[in-house]
Amino acid sequence: MSDTVGGAHALRGQERLSLPQVRLDDLLDEVRSRMSEISTAHERLRTLLEAVVSIGEGLDLDPLLLRIAETATSLVNARYGALGVIGEDGEMSQFIPVGLEPHEISSIDHWPRGEGILGLLIKEPEPLRLGDVSEHPESRGFPEGHPVMRSFLGVPIRIRDRVFGNLYMTDKQDGTQFTVDDELLLRALATAAGTAIENAQLFAQTQSRETWLDASGQITTRLLSGAPPEEVLRLVARRARLMAHADVAVIAMPGEEPGTLTVRVWDGPDEDAPPGHRNVLGPRSTVATGIRGASLTCAPDTLLGRVYLSGRHVQTNISEYCDRDVEFLARLGLGPVLVLPFGPPDGARGVLFLARTAEQEEFQNSWMGMLSSFANQAAVALELAEARLDSERLSVLEDRDRIARDLHDTVIQRLYATAITLMGTVRRIDDSASADRVQRAVNDLDDTIRQIRSTIFALQHSGDEASTLRSQVLDLVNSASDTLGFAPRLLTQGPVDNTVDETVGAHLSAVLRELLSNAARHAKATSVDVELSVSDDEVVLRVSDNGCGIPEGVARSGLRNMASRAEELGGSMAVATGPGEGTVVEWSAPVRLPEAAAGDMPAPALGD
């Protein structure tokens, strides 16, 4: 009996001991579970902080976007991830994938275009978590060659109140579904990513603004320092191309024909390329040479005309325009283009054409204001510089007119008075040697007066110096110095540039070239005099030398040709020569021809 009672007491004692032990084990398991959850949460929070720090490094936008996509994929342990950028038109403009092997990328027919589930996030920018993508009613399947994906987590990236793009995550590495915690982590990362992207964009805009200010300063400095307008236009095109990250920059300005634009400047990357470098646009000799100077139509229905006439920029793709003037650009493989008015909208002086190769993305709209201001400021600076050059040119012409007036009213009159005095003195001199010496001095004064008068005509001439008959004659005489071995003497008299028409001047230049050539090859002369005199109705060219003369029996085909030309113009030619007496050729023609006769004249070619 006592044993039975003792056993019962022992059993109850064991029950009292086991019940607390069971509760303690449960509590310990719960504590361990909570600790594991805390540790996991702590680890994910640390991972999130590291991710935020990593995407905050660097301010270059393209590497930043790739780093955000890679960090987001790692943060939620996804197998595949991507970042889609939404363009100004609300469509997906850029797609950055993560987790695909190169062979998988090459087998995909095309990147997602923002349709289906991805398009849903664009239309409704709110977090989206799915267990199976294919079961959603908005699902459109995958492009051919695209890996099959099941679970999905998408979160928008916002910059203030604007949606920049979306983060897309699919298929966790462990095969489970994306959780609420994954969504919270990705949303937190997207918030930090929005700030990092905004900072990168602001940094890029600051750099572009500094580049713009530097370029504007360079252009203004070059213009004010007196640089030629063509050099400044090349600088404008170069800096605009670099600022816009374009492959081609063209500046076209109004041409000689109404309703046309002439390409003044072509700038491409091959302009800076080292010898032998092959550009995607081809050699410079083929591209730039063929385009610079081309005449383009600026009708309202053409790309360039639309910008030039309206004063508003156009951003498009070259393939969308089929007008003849941009066909050559399409053949060069160009795609996105930006055409800006070169100058204020209400008074454009031309157009600035920027283009990229076909495979590149379009120009950012955020650059339009900066590029437009740059083009406007460059055009205004160019106009001010041209006005300054016109003012300087006018000042030079005024100085030339003043010098010519002083020469005529003072110098010539004094020389003329001196010559008259000497001529009167000659009659009173009994010594013939002294009288001859004074007479030679009078003749020299007379030649000097004629030369000064010729200089006065040159000073008063305001046309293009390179195209005047006087400058052509002077160039021929100067160039003959090398072949003759000495400088010929030149004397001009009368309004050479203002009276002789272009046809007669061309024949006269050809005759002078032939006469100087003959003197250099055959005359063996030590001096050659060239005299050109122009009266109201006749131009006379006289070339004399002190050489050996023209021997008998020598072919005179060149002289006959010159005489024939003079006769055809209505003039004449005389030749005086003798052994040891040198040669004198006097060639004359009317200063102007009737229009009908001028149109029928042959080309002024001469031969020996």
XYZ file of C-alpha atoms in Angstrom:
608
model
C 0.000 0.000 0.000
C 2.677 2.413 0.925
C 4.531 1.522 -2.256
C 1.475 2.241 -4.319
C 0.939 5.609 -2.749
C 4.600 6.518 -3.128
C 4.521 5.641 -6.800
C 1.523 7.848 -7.399
C 3.243 10.789 -5.752
C 6.339 10.295 -7.889
C 4.275 10.248 -11.125
C 2.560 13.511 -10.256
C 5.929 15.095 -9.540
C 7.240 14.128 -12.977
C 4.158 15.621 -14.638
C 4.738 18.863 -12.772
C 8.320 18.922 -14.004
C 7.537 18.134 -17.699
C 4.844 20.767 -18.333
C 7.106 23.824 -17.718
C 9.816 22.157 -19.767
C 7.453 21.918 -22.776
C 6.504 25.576 -22.518
C 10.155 26.581 -22.231
C 11.079 24.697 -25.417
C 8.304 26.444 -27.290
C 9.444 29.772 -26.002
C 13.020 29.048 -26.969
C 11.956 28.023 -30.463
C 9.952 31.207 -30.785
C 12.881 33.272 -29.537
C 15.208 31.565 -32.022
C 12.675 32.209 -34.810
C 12.354 35.850 -33.838
C 16.121 36.206 -33.648
C 16.456 34.680 -37.092
C 13.874 37.072 -38.474
C 15.625 40.003 -36.794
C 18.960 38.823 -38.187
C 17.462 38.415 -41.661
C 15.823 41.820 -41.467
C 19.075 43.312 -40.233
C 20.975 41.656 -43.071
C 18.479 42.888 -45.681
C 18.577 46.388 -44.192
C 22.370 46.339 -44.356
C 22.141 45.113 -47.958
C 19.705 47.924 -48.757
C 22.026 50.515 -47.223
C 24.973 49.138 -49.188
C 22.848 49.234 -52.329
C 21.875 52.862 -51.702
C 25.507 53.779 -51.157
C 26.623 51.947 -54.314
C 24.133 53.667 -56.605
C 25.082 57.029 -55.136
C 28.633 56.688 -56.443
C 29.431 58.326 -59.754
C 27.498 60.908 -61.733
C 27.687 59.463 -65.254
C 24.091 58.583 -66.157
C 24.503 55.481 -68.354
C 26.789 53.561 -65.926
C 24.499 54.653 -63.092
C 21.422 53.117 -64.722
C 23.214 49.785 -65.217
C 24.434 49.851 -61.605
C 20.870 50.476 -60.351
C 19.530 47.508 -62.342
C 22.310 45.208 -61.079
C 21.895 46.360 -57.465
C 18.107 45.897 -57.537
C 18.460 42.366 -58.947
C 20.909 41.397 -56.217
C 18.844 43.055 -53.454
C 15.704 40.936 -54.026
C 17.687 37.841 -55.098
C 16.121 37.847 -58.588
C 17.432 35.782 -61.468
C 16.606 38.429 -64.078
C 16.214 42.182 -63.784
C 15.895 45.226 -65.985
C 15.490 48.988 -65.907
C 13.200 50.567 -68.478
C 13.468 54.310 -69.190
C 10.322 56.143 -70.305
C 10.824 58.727 -73.060
C 9.193 62.116 -73.506
C 6.477 60.528 -75.631
C 5.470 58.125 -72.855
C 7.003 55.126 -74.624
C 9.934 53.011 -73.480
C 13.044 54.674 -74.886
C 15.767 52.568 -73.210
C 15.871 49.026 -71.804
C 18.788 47.837 -69.631
C 18.694 44.058 -68.877
C 20.599 42.148 -66.168
C 21.108 38.393 -65.777
C 21.026 37.352 -69.437
C 24.015 35.654 -71.023
C 25.384 37.034 -74.309
C 24.026 34.082 -76.297
C 20.594 34.600 -74.712
C 20.639 38.292 -75.662
C 21.617 37.514 -79.248
C 18.765 35.010 -79.629
C 16.036 37.484 -78.560
C 14.064 38.798 -81.529
C 13.640 42.308 -80.067
C 13.730 44.057 -76.733
C 10.424 44.693 -74.927
C 8.606 47.704 -76.373
C 6.578 48.628 -73.316
C 3.562 46.408 -74.023
C 1.750 43.896 -71.838
C 2.798 43.842 -68.162
C 5.609 46.310 -68.787
C 3.182 48.644 -70.503
C 0.778 48.315 -67.582
C 3.424 49.714 -65.253
C 3.986 52.606 -67.664
C 0.257 53.381 -67.805
C -0.286 52.785 -64.082
C 2.987 53.583 -62.257
C 2.301 51.628 -59.071
C 4.174 48.617 -57.565
C 3.054 45.312 -59.111
C 3.778 41.827 -57.708
C 2.659 38.666 -59.534
C 3.063 34.972 -58.853
C 2.834 34.053 -62.540
C 3.132 36.617 -65.309
C 1.272 34.502 -67.839
C -1.900 34.437 -65.703
C -2.367 38.220 -65.718
C -4.960 39.474 -68.273
C -2.504 42.138 -69.587
C 0.162 39.556 -70.390
C 1.234 39.482 -74.071
C 3.819 36.736 -73.858
C 7.522 37.057 -74.609
C 9.437 37.931 -77.805
C 10.827 35.008 -79.756
C 13.999 33.673 -78.132
C 13.204 35.346 -74.779
C 13.618 33.125 -71.648
C 10.339 32.097 -69.981
C 9.783 33.995 -66.723
C 7.208 33.334 -63.992
C 7.150 35.476 -60.869
C 7.320 39.234 -61.299
C 7.937 42.365 -59.232
C 7.803 45.838 -60.751
C 8.354 49.210 -59.076
C 8.379 52.712 -60.682
C 11.334 55.094 -60.305
C 10.141 58.632 -59.678
C 12.027 61.904 -59.891
C 9.896 64.284 -57.850
C 6.466 64.112 -59.486
C 7.678 62.569 -62.768
C 8.094 58.885 -63.526
C 11.564 58.318 -64.978
C 11.199 54.583 -65.565
C 10.534 51.215 -63.929
C 12.482 48.407 -62.265
C 11.424 44.934 -63.440
C 12.431 41.822 -61.446
C 11.533 38.202 -62.358
C 12.135 34.693 -60.916
C 13.802 34.554 -57.505
C 16.974 32.480 -57.329
C 15.515 30.100 -54.701
C 12.323 29.472 -56.706
C 10.012 31.180 -54.202
C 7.657 34.071 -54.826
C 8.479 37.712 -54.298
C 7.303 38.856 -50.868
C 5.975 42.067 -49.362
C 9.447 42.653 -47.883
C 10.959 42.356 -51.361
C 8.527 44.957 -52.587
C 9.346 47.321 -49.702
C 13.077 46.931 -50.302
C 12.711 47.572 -54.036
C 10.538 50.617 -53.424
C 13.127 52.021 -51.018
C 15.860 51.398 -53.596
C 13.769 53.027 -56.336
C 13.384 56.141 -54.190
C 17.144 56.383 -53.694
C 17.665 55.652 -57.398
C 15.397 58.564 -58.349
C 17.537 60.934 -56.296
C 20.765 59.549 -57.776
C 19.422 59.847 -61.334
C 18.285 63.430 -60.747
C 21.737 64.315 -59.401
C 23.361 62.737 -62.468
C 21.039 64.667 -64.789
C 21.739 67.941 -62.975
C 25.469 67.250 -63.152
C 25.231 66.550 -66.888
C 23.252 69.764 -67.399
C 25.840 71.718 -65.410
C 28.650 70.289 -67.512
C 26.753 71.086 -70.697
C 26.113 74.621 -69.492
C 29.796 75.087 -68.714
C 30.659 73.749 -72.162
C 28.142 76.135 -73.712
C 29.517 79.133 -71.803
C 33.076 78.180 -72.735
C 32.118 77.750 -76.400
C 30.230 81.049 -76.454
C 33.207 82.807 -74.894
C 35.602 81.325 -77.447
C 33.394 82.349 -80.361
C 32.969 85.900 -79.081
C 36.708 86.220 -78.451
C 37.611 84.931 -81.913
C 35.150 87.277 -83.576
C 36.265 90.337 -81.649
C 39.909 89.499 -82.337
C 39.234 89.774 -86.068
C 39.038 86.084 -87.047
C 37.470 85.458 -90.491
C 33.740 84.565 -90.383
C 34.371 81.190 -92.082
C 36.799 80.209 -89.322
C 34.256 81.186 -86.678
C 31.512 79.210 -88.437
C 33.735 76.124 -88.348
C 34.267 76.678 -84.629
C 30.498 77.024 -84.052
C 29.782 73.779 -85.912
C 32.546 71.931 -84.066
C 31.432 73.021 -80.599
C 27.740 72.408 -81.339
C 28.538 68.877 -82.534
C 30.535 68.119 -79.384
C 27.925 69.643 -77.081
C 25.111 67.580 -78.611
C 27.212 64.384 -78.928
C 26.378 64.384 -82.639
C 28.285 62.771 -85.501
C 27.686 65.518 -88.061
C 27.182 69.280 -87.868
C 26.245 71.402 -90.884
C 25.678 75.153 -91.125
C 23.739 76.314 -94.181
C 23.084 79.980 -94.955
C 21.177 81.789 -97.735
C 22.726 81.244 -101.153
C 23.002 83.477 -104.174
C 19.826 82.092 -105.739
C 16.554 83.055 -104.008
C 14.965 80.225 -102.051
C 18.213 78.302 -101.538
C 20.637 77.603 -98.706
C 24.333 77.020 -99.281
C 26.314 74.669 -97.045
C 28.988 76.912 -95.538
C 30.431 74.434 -93.013
C 30.503 70.648 -92.675
C 31.982 69.200 -89.485
C 32.255 65.494 -88.732
C 34.432 63.306 -86.531
C 36.796 62.646 -89.433
C 37.808 66.305 -89.344
C 39.915 65.487 -86.256
C 40.821 61.929 -87.161
C 44.482 61.025 -87.623
C 45.673 59.984 -91.084
C 44.421 56.560 -92.042
C 41.520 56.605 -89.573
C 38.378 55.217 -91.140
C 35.185 56.894 -90.061
C 31.691 55.394 -90.129
C 30.741 58.227 -92.480
C 33.591 57.587 -94.903
C 36.679 59.624 -95.813
C 36.556 63.372 -95.440
C 37.589 63.901 -99.048
C 34.465 62.064 -100.168
C 31.984 63.454 -97.665
C 32.962 66.993 -96.691
C 34.264 68.022 -100.100
C 31.093 66.815 -101.808
C 28.752 68.607 -99.410
C 30.491 71.869 -98.527
C 29.265 74.525 -100.952
C 26.223 72.492 -102.026
C 23.069 74.465 -102.804
C 19.975 73.220 -100.942
C 16.324 74.106 -101.433
C 14.592 75.816 -98.511
C 10.998 75.390 -99.671
C 8.394 75.089 -96.874
C 7.897 71.362 -97.543
C 11.588 70.513 -97.024
C 13.261 69.795 -93.702
C 15.686 72.724 -93.825
C 13.108 75.101 -95.282
C 10.623 74.268 -92.549
C 13.117 75.353 -89.872
C 14.543 78.349 -91.757
C 11.161 79.844 -92.647
C 9.399 79.166 -89.333
C 12.311 79.887 -86.989
C 11.435 76.813 -84.887
C 13.619 73.756 -84.346
C 12.684 70.299 -85.630
C 13.750 66.999 -84.087
C 13.057 63.949 -86.227
C 14.626 61.021 -88.021
C 16.143 61.506 -91.435
C 14.155 58.549 -92.766
C 10.921 60.487 -92.219
C 11.901 63.032 -94.881
C 12.268 62.178 -98.536
C 13.096 65.594 -100.018
C 16.033 65.574 -102.399
C 18.289 67.760 -100.301
C 18.584 65.297 -97.401
C 18.894 62.129 -99.449
C 22.679 62.323 -99.313
C 22.493 62.405 -95.491
C 20.330 59.291 -95.428
C 22.862 57.538 -97.666
C 25.561 58.333 -95.108
C 23.739 56.186 -92.553
C 22.417 59.083 -90.461
C 19.280 58.703 -88.379
C 18.235 61.087 -85.560
C 18.535 64.728 -86.610
C 18.078 68.067 -84.907
C 17.717 71.188 -87.060
C 17.899 74.577 -85.328
C 17.477 78.100 -86.716
C 20.860 79.816 -86.817
C 19.871 83.107 -85.284
C 16.775 84.547 -83.578
C 13.441 82.969 -84.622
C 12.237 86.235 -86.162
C 15.394 86.681 -88.239
C 17.209 83.384 -88.798
C 20.413 83.722 -90.795
C 20.491 80.049 -91.691
C 20.130 76.622 -90.091
C 22.309 74.477 -87.832
C 21.902 70.792 -88.723
C 23.006 68.137 -86.185
C 22.757 64.403 -86.865
C 23.713 61.049 -85.370
C 24.206 57.692 -87.004
C 21.094 55.573 -87.441
C 21.765 53.168 -84.558
C 22.048 55.916 -81.910
C 19.282 57.317 -79.706
C 17.486 60.585 -80.356
C 18.583 63.957 -79.018
C 17.365 64.822 -75.531
C 14.723 67.516 -75.330
C 16.486 68.978 -72.294
C 19.279 70.163 -74.623
C 17.020 72.172 -76.921
C 17.086 75.369 -74.890
C 20.854 75.304 -74.472
C 21.574 74.527 -78.132
C 19.055 77.121 -79.338
C 20.626 79.801 -77.131
C 24.078 78.800 -78.361
C 23.036 79.039 -82.014
C 21.281 82.375 -81.446
C 24.220 83.887 -79.594
C 26.703 82.646 -82.207
C 24.612 84.128 -85.016
C 24.285 87.481 -83.241
C 28.026 87.558 -82.510
C 28.735 86.745 -86.152
C 26.448 89.534 -87.312
C 28.140 92.034 -84.990
C 31.554 90.906 -86.235
C 30.498 91.317 -89.854
C 29.174 94.786 -89.029
C 32.528 95.588 -87.436
C 34.359 94.319 -90.545
C 32.099 96.446 -92.752
C 32.875 99.452 -90.572
C 36.611 98.768 -90.791
C 36.341 98.285 -94.555
C 34.473 101.571 -94.866
C 37.148 103.277 -92.789
C 39.847 101.878 -95.083
C 37.961 103.073 -98.155
C 37.597 106.521 -96.622
C 41.345 106.588 -95.932
C 42.078 105.484 -99.482
C 39.807 108.188 -100.850
C 41.504 110.787 -98.668
C 44.970 109.646 -99.789
C 43.882 109.689 -103.423
C 42.496 113.205 -103.001
C 45.701 114.395 -101.346
C 47.815 112.853 -104.102
C 45.705 114.493 -106.771
C 45.316 117.895 -105.151
C 48.799 118.265 -103.692
C 51.473 115.859 -104.924
C 50.538 115.786 -108.618
C 50.062 119.539 -108.749
C 53.499 120.167 -107.260
C 55.150 117.642 -109.556
C 53.340 119.152 -112.525
C 54.443 122.661 -111.538
C 58.024 121.435 -111.153
C 57.917 119.808 -114.590
C 56.547 122.995 -116.184
C 59.314 124.997 -114.545
C 61.979 122.606 -115.779
C 60.547 122.612 -119.307
C 60.773 126.389 -119.350
C 64.355 126.185 -118.120
C 65.436 123.762 -120.857
C 65.030 126.476 -123.520
C 67.478 128.743 -121.694
C 70.224 126.154 -121.287
C 72.940 126.454 -123.935
C 74.833 123.282 -122.935
C 73.193 120.431 -124.854
C 74.286 117.763 -122.299
C 72.747 119.721 -119.458
C 69.613 120.338 -121.489
C 69.265 116.591 -122.213
C 69.696 115.793 -118.539
C 66.977 118.248 -117.537
C 64.722 116.903 -120.295
C 65.160 113.353 -118.959
C 64.208 114.626 -115.512
C 61.066 116.178 -117.021
C 60.236 112.859 -118.700
C 60.738 111.009 -115.407
C 58.429 113.455 -113.684
C 55.869 112.870 -116.399
C 56.099 109.096 -115.873
C 55.808 109.630 -112.127
C 52.691 111.725 -112.586
C 51.116 109.028 -114.776
C 51.994 106.355 -112.181
C 50.498 108.417 -109.366
C 47.338 108.940 -111.387
C 47.167 105.189 -111.918
C 47.591 104.699 -108.171
C 44.782 107.168 -107.545
C 42.461 105.125 -109.760
C 43.462 102.009 -107.817
C 42.823 103.682 -104.466
C 39.417 104.874 -105.576
C 38.426 101.415 -106.821
C 36.182 99.692 -104.252
C 35.592 96.325 -105.974
C 37.109 92.934 -105.328
C 40.887 93.456 -105.609
C 41.524 89.862 -106.635
C 39.307 90.174 -109.729
C 40.479 93.543 -111.089
C 42.466 93.799 -114.299
C 45.164 95.835 -112.555
C 45.694 93.099 -109.943
C 45.806 90.432 -112.665
C 48.440 92.381 -114.596
C 50.436 92.965 -111.422
C 50.329 89.243 -110.572
C 51.548 88.321 -114.067
C 54.426 90.815 -113.867
C 55.448 89.645 -110.391
C 55.297 85.961 -111.337
C 57.492 86.658 -114.411
C 60.330 87.760 -112.124
C 61.261 84.146 -111.387
C 61.624 83.134 -115.033
C 63.245 86.399 -116.189
C 65.686 86.633 -113.314
C 64.740 90.266 -112.624
C 61.603 92.299 -111.945
C 59.962 93.889 -114.991
C 59.046 97.545 -114.777
C 55.303 98.208 -114.761
C 53.583 101.462 -115.585
C 49.778 101.823 -115.697
C 47.830 104.874 -116.715
C 44.113 105.627 -116.737
C 41.035 103.918 -115.252
C 42.226 100.351 -115.849
C 39.768 98.705 -113.450
C 36.732 100.859 -114.109
C 36.702 100.959 -117.917
C 37.985 97.721 -119.478
C 35.287 95.033 -119.620
C 35.839 91.438 -118.557
C 36.168 89.920 -122.052
C 38.792 92.401 -123.243
C 40.610 92.116 -119.903
C 40.801 88.331 -120.201
C 42.359 88.587 -123.691
C 44.775 91.280 -122.558
C 45.948 89.122 -119.615
C 46.510 86.186 -121.963
C 48.529 88.360 -124.378
C 50.672 89.754 -121.554
C 51.317 86.262 -120.199
C 52.507 85.131 -123.659
C 54.720 88.200 -124.211
C 56.430 87.816 -120.823
C 56.924 84.117 -121.490
C 58.531 84.845 -124.889
C 60.833 87.429 -123.308
C 61.972 84.934 -120.689
C 62.585 82.089 -123.155
C 63.962 83.852 -126.238
C 64.917 87.525 -125.697
C 67.959 87.170 -123.381
C 67.008 90.594 -122.065
C 68.210 92.349 -118.927
C 65.203 94.648 -118.660
C 61.526 94.459 -119.624
C 59.055 97.352 -119.493
C 55.293 96.801 -119.350
C 53.072 99.808 -119.989
C 49.289 99.641 -119.773
C 47.268 102.731 -120.633
C 43.505 103.138 -120.798
C 41.582 105.996 -122.351
C 37.851 106.448 -122.777
C 37.617 104.089 -125.743
C 40.902 102.162 -126.067
C 43.261 100.023 -123.988
C 46.910 99.783 -125.080
C 49.412 97.211 -123.825
C 53.067 97.907 -124.673
C 55.809 95.393 -123.764
C 59.427 96.227 -124.638
C 62.760 94.568 -123.865
C 66.454 95.203 -124.578
C 67.126 91.673 -125.772
C 68.434 90.158 -128.971
C 65.291 90.786 -131.025
C 63.365 88.285 -133.131
C 65.695 86.442 -135.579
C 64.697 86.033 -139.197
C 63.071 82.742 -140.137
C 61.713 82.019 -136.662
C 58.095 80.821 -136.515
C 55.809 83.583 -135.254
C 52.665 81.558 -134.580
C 52.302 83.082 -131.131
C 52.546 86.627 -132.461
C 50.069 85.849 -135.250
C 47.680 84.457 -132.698
C 47.934 87.625 -130.603
C 47.421 89.802 -133.689
C 44.408 87.726 -134.681
C 42.886 88.199 -131.240
C 43.370 91.950 -131.443
C 41.676 92.060 -134.858
C 38.739 89.986 -133.610
C 38.279 92.479 -130.782
C 38.434 95.344 -133.267
C 41.970 96.396 -132.357
C 45.477 95.968 -133.746
C 49.003 94.852 -132.902
C 52.390 96.205 -134.028
C 55.827 94.594 -133.591
C 59.142 96.460 -133.842
C 62.343 94.431 -133.577
C 65.901 94.246 -134.843
C 69.111 92.347 -134.107
C 70.521 93.684 -130.854
C 67.787 96.305 -130.619
C 65.298 94.380 -128.533
C 61.618 93.983 -129.269
C 58.617 96.259 -128.782
C 55.082 94.848 -129.066
C 52.118 97.197 -128.874
C 48.707 95.541 -128.607
C 45.488 97.593 -128.567
C 41.738 96.927 -128.415
C 38.500 98.772 -127.604
C 37.827 98.992 -123.878
C 34.329 97.554 -124.349
C 32.651 95.288 -126.872
C 29.024 95.203 -127.990
C 27.130 92.571 -125.982
C 26.422 90.414 -129.044
C 30.083 90.422 -130.069
C 31.228 89.642 -126.535
C 29.002 86.558 -126.443
C 30.532 85.203 -129.652
C 34.183 85.699 -128.661
C 36.324 82.535 -128.367
C 38.204 81.670 -125.214
C 41.404 83.724 -124.762
C 43.783 80.776 -125.167
C 47.187 81.478 -126.711
C 50.038 79.310 -127.950
C 53.555 79.823 -129.231
